[in-house]
Short mmCIF file of C-alpha atoms in Angstrom, two decimals:
data_model
loop_
_atom_site.label_atom_id
_atom_site.label_comp_id
_atom_site.label_asym_id
_atom_site.label_seq_id
_atom_site.Cartn_x
_atom_site.Cartn_y
_atom_site.Cartn_z
CA MET A 1 0.00 0.00 0.00
CA SER A 2 1.37 3.39 -0.97
CA ALA A 3 1.81 6.21 1.57
CA ALA A 4 -1.04 8.11 -0.10
CA GLU A 5 -3.37 5.10 0.08
CA GLU A 6 -2.44 4.41 3.67
CA GLY A 7 -3.01 8.06 4.53
CA SER A 8 -6.55 7.82 3.21
CA VAL A 9 -7.19 4.86 5.52
CA PHE A 10 -5.65 6.39 8.67
CA HIS A 11 -6.64 10.03 8.03
CA ARG A 12 -3.33 10.99 9.61
CA ALA A 13 -3.33 14.25 11.51
CA ARG A 14 -1.24 16.79 9.66
CA GLY A 15 -0.73 20.47 10.31
CA ARG A 16 -2.16 19.98 13.83
CA THR A 17 -5.58 19.00 12.54
CA LEU A 18 -7.46 16.00 11.14
CA ASP A 19 -8.61 16.40 7.56
CA ALA A 20 -11.36 13.80 8.02
CA PHE A 21 -13.33 16.57 9.76
CA PRO A 22 -13.10 19.90 7.89
CA ALA A 23 -13.55 22.64 10.48
CA GLU A 24 -15.75 24.73 8.19
CA LYS A 25 -18.28 21.87 8.05
CA GLU A 26 -18.03 20.68 11.66
CA SER A 27 -17.93 23.81 13.81
CA GLU A 28 -21.70 23.98 14.48
CA TRP A 29 -23.77 21.70 16.70
CA LYS A 30 -25.77 19.21 14.60
CA GLY A 31 -27.25 16.91 17.21
CA PRO A 32 -26.15 13.92 19.32
CA PHE A 33 -23.43 11.58 18.12
CA TYR A 34 -21.10 8.98 19.55
CA PHE A 35 -17.57 7.72 19.16
CA ILE A 36 -15.61 4.67 20.27
CA LEU A 37 -12.60 4.95 22.55
CA GLY A 38 -9.97 2.26 22.93
CA ALA A 39 -6.56 2.24 24.59
CA ASP A 40 -3.37 0.24 24.80
CA PRO A 41 -3.58 -2.47 22.16
CA GLN A 42 0.17 -2.54 22.93
CA PHE A 43 1.23 -5.43 20.71
CA GLY A 44 3.77 -7.50 22.68
CA LEU A 45 2.95 -6.60 26.29
CA MET A 46 0.95 -9.73 27.12
CA LYS A 47 3.95 -11.99 26.48
CA ALA A 48 6.34 -9.55 28.15
CA TRP A 49 4.12 -9.23 31.24
CA SER A 50 3.66 -13.00 31.53
CA THR A 51 7.43 -13.56 31.51
CA GLY A 52 8.18 -10.68 33.86
CA ASP A 53 10.45 -8.97 31.35
CA CYS A 54 8.61 -5.84 30.22
CA ASP A 55 11.80 -4.10 29.10
CA ASN A 56 13.09 -6.76 26.72
CA GLY A 57 10.27 -9.27 26.35
CA GLY A 58 7.38 -9.11 23.93
CA ASP A 59 8.50 -11.27 21.04
CA GLU A 60 4.95 -12.59 20.50
CA TRP A 61 1.72 -10.66 20.03
CA GLU A 62 -0.79 -13.04 18.48
CA GLN A 63 -3.18 -12.49 21.40
CA GLU A 64 -3.16 -8.73 20.87
CA ILE A 65 -3.74 -9.20 17.14
CA ARG A 66 -6.82 -11.32 17.82
CA LEU A 67 -8.17 -8.90 20.42
CA THR A 68 -7.68 -5.85 18.18
CA GLU A 69 -9.27 -7.70 15.26
CA GLN A 70 -12.25 -8.47 17.50
CA ALA A 71 -12.46 -4.80 18.49
CA VAL A 72 -12.41 -3.65 14.86
CA GLN A 73 -15.02 -6.20 13.83
CA ALA A 74 -17.32 -5.09 16.66
CA ILE A 75 -16.92 -1.43 15.69
CA ASN A 76 -17.55 -2.13 12.01
CA ARG A 77 -20.87 -3.81 12.82
CA LEU A 78 -22.26 -0.89 14.81
CA ASN A 79 -25.27 0.91 13.34
CA PRO A 80 -25.38 3.86 13.17
CA LYS A 81 -21.65 4.14 12.69
CA PRO A 82 -19.56 6.01 15.28
CA LYS A 83 -18.18 9.37 14.22
CA PHE A 84 -14.64 8.09 14.84
CA PHE A 85 -12.54 5.51 16.67
CA VAL A 86 -9.85 6.93 18.96
CA LEU A 87 -6.93 4.90 20.34
CA CYS A 88 -5.49 6.57 23.45
CA GLY A 89 -1.87 5.54 23.05
CA ASP A 90 0.55 2.66 23.51
CA LEU A 91 -0.25 1.32 20.10
CA ILE A 92 2.65 -1.13 20.38
CA HIS A 93 4.88 -2.32 23.22
CA ALA A 94 8.41 -2.13 21.77
CA MET A 95 9.98 1.19 22.71
CA PRO A 96 11.96 3.19 20.14
CA GLY A 97 15.14 1.30 19.25
CA LYS A 98 13.93 -2.00 20.71
CA PRO A 99 13.57 -5.29 18.81
CA TRP A 100 10.26 -6.14 17.12
CA ARG A 101 9.14 -2.51 16.90
CA THR A 102 8.88 -2.57 13.10
CA GLU A 103 7.06 -5.90 13.09
CA GLN A 104 4.58 -4.84 15.76
CA THR A 105 3.89 -1.60 13.90
CA GLU A 106 3.25 -3.39 10.61
CA ASP A 107 0.92 -5.92 12.24
CA LEU A 108 -1.09 -3.18 13.94
CA LYS A 109 -1.33 -1.24 10.69
CA ARG A 110 -2.58 -4.37 8.97
CA VAL A 111 -5.38 -4.77 11.52
CA LEU A 112 -6.32 -1.08 11.53
CA ARG A 113 -6.60 -1.05 7.74
CA THR A 114 -9.72 -3.18 8.20
CA VAL A 115 -11.57 -0.43 10.09
CA ASP A 116 -14.55 0.73 8.00
CA ARG A 117 -13.31 3.67 5.92
CA ALA A 118 -16.36 5.65 6.99
CA ILE A 119 -14.98 5.60 10.56
CA PRO A 120 -11.89 7.83 10.86
CA LEU A 121 -9.12 6.77 13.21
CA VAL A 122 -7.78 9.19 15.81
CA LEU A 123 -4.37 8.06 17.08
CA VAL A 124 -2.83 9.31 20.33
CA SER A 125 0.84 8.92 21.25
CA GLY A 126 1.77 6.90 24.34
CA ASN A 127 5.01 6.42 26.22
CA HIS A 128 5.75 3.16 24.41
CA ASP A 129 5.18 4.89 21.09
CA ILE A 130 7.68 7.73 21.65
CA GLY A 131 9.71 6.60 24.70
CA ASN A 132 9.52 7.42 28.40
CA ALA A 133 11.91 10.32 27.76
CA PRO A 134 11.00 11.25 24.18
CA THR A 135 13.43 12.99 21.87
CA ALA A 136 12.85 15.05 18.77
CA GLU A 137 13.76 11.94 16.77
CA THR A 138 11.29 9.58 18.48
CA VAL A 139 8.48 12.11 18.21
CA GLU A 140 9.25 12.61 14.53
CA GLU A 141 9.19 8.84 14.00
CA PHE A 142 5.70 8.71 15.51
CA CYS A 143 4.54 11.61 13.36
CA GLN A 144 5.81 9.94 10.21
CA THR A 145 4.25 6.60 11.14
CA TRP A 146 0.94 7.61 12.70
CA GLY A 147 0.45 11.37 12.28
CA ASP A 148 0.91 14.46 14.47
CA ASP A 149 1.54 13.85 18.16
CA TYR A 150 -0.85 16.65 19.16
CA PHE A 151 -3.68 18.23 17.20
CA SER A 152 -7.28 19.40 17.35
CA PHE A 153 -10.42 18.79 15.34
CA TRP A 154 -14.12 19.68 15.40
CA VAL A 155 -17.05 17.29 15.16
CA GLY A 156 -20.56 18.73 15.19
CA GLY A 157 -19.67 21.81 17.22
CA VAL A 158 -17.50 19.90 19.72
CA LEU A 159 -13.81 20.70 19.96
CA PHE A 160 -11.49 17.72 20.47
CA LEU A 161 -7.90 18.22 21.64
CA VAL A 162 -5.31 15.44 21.35
CA LEU A 163 -2.27 15.95 23.60
CA ASN A 164 1.15 14.35 23.80
CA SER A 165 1.15 13.58 27.54
CA GLN A 166 4.77 12.42 27.51
CA LEU A 167 5.75 16.06 27.04
CA TYR A 168 4.22 16.65 30.49
CA GLN A 169 5.61 13.49 32.05
CA ASN A 170 9.27 13.83 30.98
CA PRO A 171 10.26 16.53 28.48
CA SER A 172 13.91 16.52 29.58
CA GLN A 173 15.23 15.46 26.17
CA CYS A 174 12.98 17.76 24.12
CA PRO A 175 12.08 20.91 26.10
CA SER A 176 11.42 22.93 22.95
CA LEU A 177 8.73 20.45 21.89
CA LYS A 178 6.98 20.86 25.24
CA GLN A 179 7.15 24.62 24.89
CA ALA A 180 5.62 24.39 21.42
CA GLN A 181 2.76 22.18 22.63
CA ASP A 182 2.11 24.51 25.57
CA GLN A 183 1.85 27.50 23.25
CA TRP A 184 -0.39 25.61 20.84
CA LEU A 185 -2.65 24.42 23.67
CA ASP A 186 -3.04 27.95 25.02
CA GLU A 187 -4.13 29.05 21.54
CA GLN A 188 -6.62 26.19 21.25
CA LEU A 189 -8.10 26.83 24.67
CA SER A 190 -8.49 30.50 23.80
CA ILE A 191 -10.47 29.42 20.73
CA ALA A 192 -12.62 27.16 22.92
CA ARG A 193 -13.46 30.10 25.19
CA GLN A 194 -14.15 32.52 22.34
CA ARG A 195 -16.22 30.14 20.23
CA HIS A 196 -18.37 28.88 23.12
CA CYS A 197 -18.21 25.37 21.64
CA GLN A 198 -20.88 22.88 22.67
CA HIS A 199 -18.27 20.84 24.54
CA ALA A 200 -14.48 20.59 24.65
CA ILE A 201 -12.94 17.14 25.14
CA VAL A 202 -9.30 16.08 25.60
CA PHE A 203 -7.59 12.82 24.68
CA GLN A 204 -4.18 11.92 26.10
CA HIS A 205 -2.37 8.74 27.08
CA ILE A 206 -1.29 9.33 30.69
CA PRO A 207 -4.10 10.33 33.06
CA LEU A 208 -3.97 13.58 34.98
CA PHE A 209 -4.87 11.44 38.00
CA LEU A 210 -6.31 7.99 38.66
CA GLU A 211 -8.89 8.86 41.33
CA SER A 212 -8.21 12.26 42.88
CA ILE A 213 -6.41 15.47 41.91
CA ASP A 214 -4.66 15.29 45.32
CA GLU A 215 -3.42 11.69 45.08
CA ASP A 216 0.28 10.93 45.46
CA ASP A 217 2.59 10.98 42.47
CA ASP A 218 2.91 7.52 41.00
CA ASP A 219 5.96 8.38 38.86
CA TYR A 220 4.42 6.33 36.06
CA PHE A 221 0.64 6.01 35.94
CA ASN A 222 -0.29 9.66 36.64
CA LEU A 223 1.18 13.10 36.10
CA SER A 224 3.05 14.83 38.92
CA LYS A 225 0.95 16.92 41.31
CA PRO A 226 2.18 20.34 40.13
CA THR A 227 1.84 19.37 36.46
CA ARG A 228 -1.62 17.83 36.77
CA LYS A 229 -3.00 20.73 38.82
CA LYS A 230 -1.68 23.38 36.43
CA LEU A 231 -2.99 21.56 33.37
CA ALA A 232 -6.36 20.71 34.94
CA ASP A 233 -6.94 24.32 36.02
CA LYS A 234 -6.09 25.52 32.53
CA LEU A 235 -8.54 23.06 30.95
CA ILE A 236 -11.31 23.95 33.39
CA HIS A 237 -10.86 27.67 32.74
CA ALA A 238 -11.42 27.02 29.04
CA GLY A 239 -14.56 24.94 29.64
CA VAL A 240 -13.17 21.47 28.97
CA LYS A 241 -15.63 18.91 30.32
CA VAL A 242 -13.72 15.64 30.23
CA VAL A 243 -10.26 14.15 29.71
CA PHE A 244 -10.08 10.59 28.37
CA SER A 245 -6.91 8.53 28.76
CA GLY A 246 -5.54 4.99 28.85
CA HIS A 247 -2.12 3.85 30.18
CA TYR A 248 -3.38 2.30 33.43
CA HIS A 249 -4.68 -0.94 31.84
CA ARG A 250 -7.60 -0.71 34.28
CA ASN A 251 -10.72 1.41 34.47
CA ALA A 252 -10.43 4.32 36.89
CA GLY A 253 -11.10 8.04 37.15
CA GLY A 254 -12.55 10.84 39.22
CA THR A 255 -13.74 14.43 39.12
CA TYR A 256 -11.94 17.66 39.91
CA GLN A 257 -14.29 20.65 40.14
CA ASN A 258 -16.35 20.17 36.96
CA LEU A 259 -13.69 18.24 35.01
CA ASP A 260 -14.15 14.48 34.64
CA MET A 261 -11.02 12.33 34.33
CA VAL A 262 -11.92 9.05 32.61
CA VAL A 263 -9.26 6.33 32.57
CA SER A 264 -10.21 3.54 30.19
CA SER A 265 -8.85 0.01 30.34
CA ALA A 266 -7.05 -1.75 27.53
CA ILE A 267 -7.90 -3.60 24.38
CA GLY A 268 -4.75 -5.59 25.10
CA CYS A 269 -3.07 -6.64 28.34
CA GLN A 270 -5.13 -6.19 31.51
CA LEU A 271 -3.34 -5.35 34.76
CA GLY A 272 -6.49 -5.55 36.88
CA ARG A 273 -9.82 -7.35 36.73
CA ASP A 274 -11.43 -5.50 33.83
CA PRO A 275 -12.17 -7.35 30.60
CA HIS A 276 -10.52 -6.46 27.30
CA GLY A 277 -12.80 -3.74 26.02
CA LEU A 278 -13.83 -0.48 24.41
CA ARG A 279 -15.68 2.58 25.68
CA VAL A 280 -18.77 3.97 23.96
CA VAL A 281 -19.00 7.75 24.38
CA VAL A 282 -22.26 9.55 23.55
CA VAL A 283 -22.22 13.33 23.14
CA THR A 284 -25.53 15.18 23.56
CA ALA A 285 -26.20 18.89 23.74
CA GLU A 286 -26.27 18.76 27.54
CA LYS A 287 -23.85 16.03 28.57
CA ILE A 288 -21.23 13.41 27.73
CA VAL A 289 -22.23 9.86 28.65
CA HIS A 290 -19.83 6.92 28.46
CA ARG A 291 -19.88 3.21 29.19
CA TYR A 292 -17.18 0.53 29.05
CA TYR A 293 -18.03 -2.68 27.19
CA SER A 294 -16.11 -5.92 27.07
CA LEU A 295 -15.17 -6.90 23.52
CA ASP A 296 -17.43 -9.94 23.79
CA GLU A 297 -20.35 -7.85 25.02
CA LEU A 298 -20.03 -5.22 22.29
CA SER A 299 -19.54 -7.92 19.64
CA GLU A 300 -22.56 -9.96 20.68
CA LYS A 301 -25.06 -7.35 21.88
CA GLY A 302 -23.96 -3.99 20.50
CA ILE A 303 -24.82 -0.72 22.22
CA GLU A 304 -27.55 -0.82 24.86
CA GLY A 305 -30.93 0.75 24.28
CA ASP A 306 -30.60 3.68 26.67
CA LEU A 307 -27.46 4.90 24.91
CA MET A 308 -29.04 4.36 21.51
CA ASP A 309 -31.97 6.50 22.61
CA LEU A 310 -29.57 9.34 23.42
CA ILE A 311 -27.83 8.97 20.07
CA LYS A 312 -31.11 9.08 18.13
CA LYS A 313 -32.63 11.91 20.15
CA LYS A 314 -33.22 15.03 18.10
#
């Protein structure tokens, strides 16, 4: 498949936006819609976790392929179709420079090419995608492979912001990239305030917090206290309603003032008791409603009636 053909499948974010949703056509509220959120397919982690060698293991990922194929098949059968399918980071397990990275990437691309072309993909960078301490080179590799590492887009009067959370977690090797994202985010949040958008929603890989804004620093699964508080206050001031993330491989979350932090479990390896799954997110004029489904449940039963009623409500 040529780069141009692949680009039409993945609708890669370029120029800090997503061309699948032209802003001039999507900036006004048009009625309820929904999207599907997944996280952490992370091809290779299940084997690495089972052997206790997460740094160097991960030479098999057949389980993740099957699970991601099941997720795609379930999404493709949904009617009406979701507006988009967002993956909140850790697309693969192999870090930059590690063995099997190319093979994991190609296998994930092969599975994602089967997503219905009427359902755009929104791809978020995770720490395994760009490294725990990203560099300009690892970020550029992600951008060339999957699209921009941060960007915004409009759907039906709702502003969506995709952030590179690793630039908040550890920007030590690329401080200029963090500065650029900070400036861009300030500009986007100013637009959100000025335009009085119906809702503003953020996607990022690492959660602001797992349960409470005041919880201890985890040094891995959440952002540091000063960072999370500063970012959360900035988002709240601009009217952002919810932040969706992955990374924890378990469902979690909490509320800070009027900002909901939703941590969604993984398509791939589970580190808790949640099933492999996807989250259905319904956006109405008044609220954002979401529900986590196991892959089996969504495959066999589809979306429940009460959510469908919200989607179809005029």
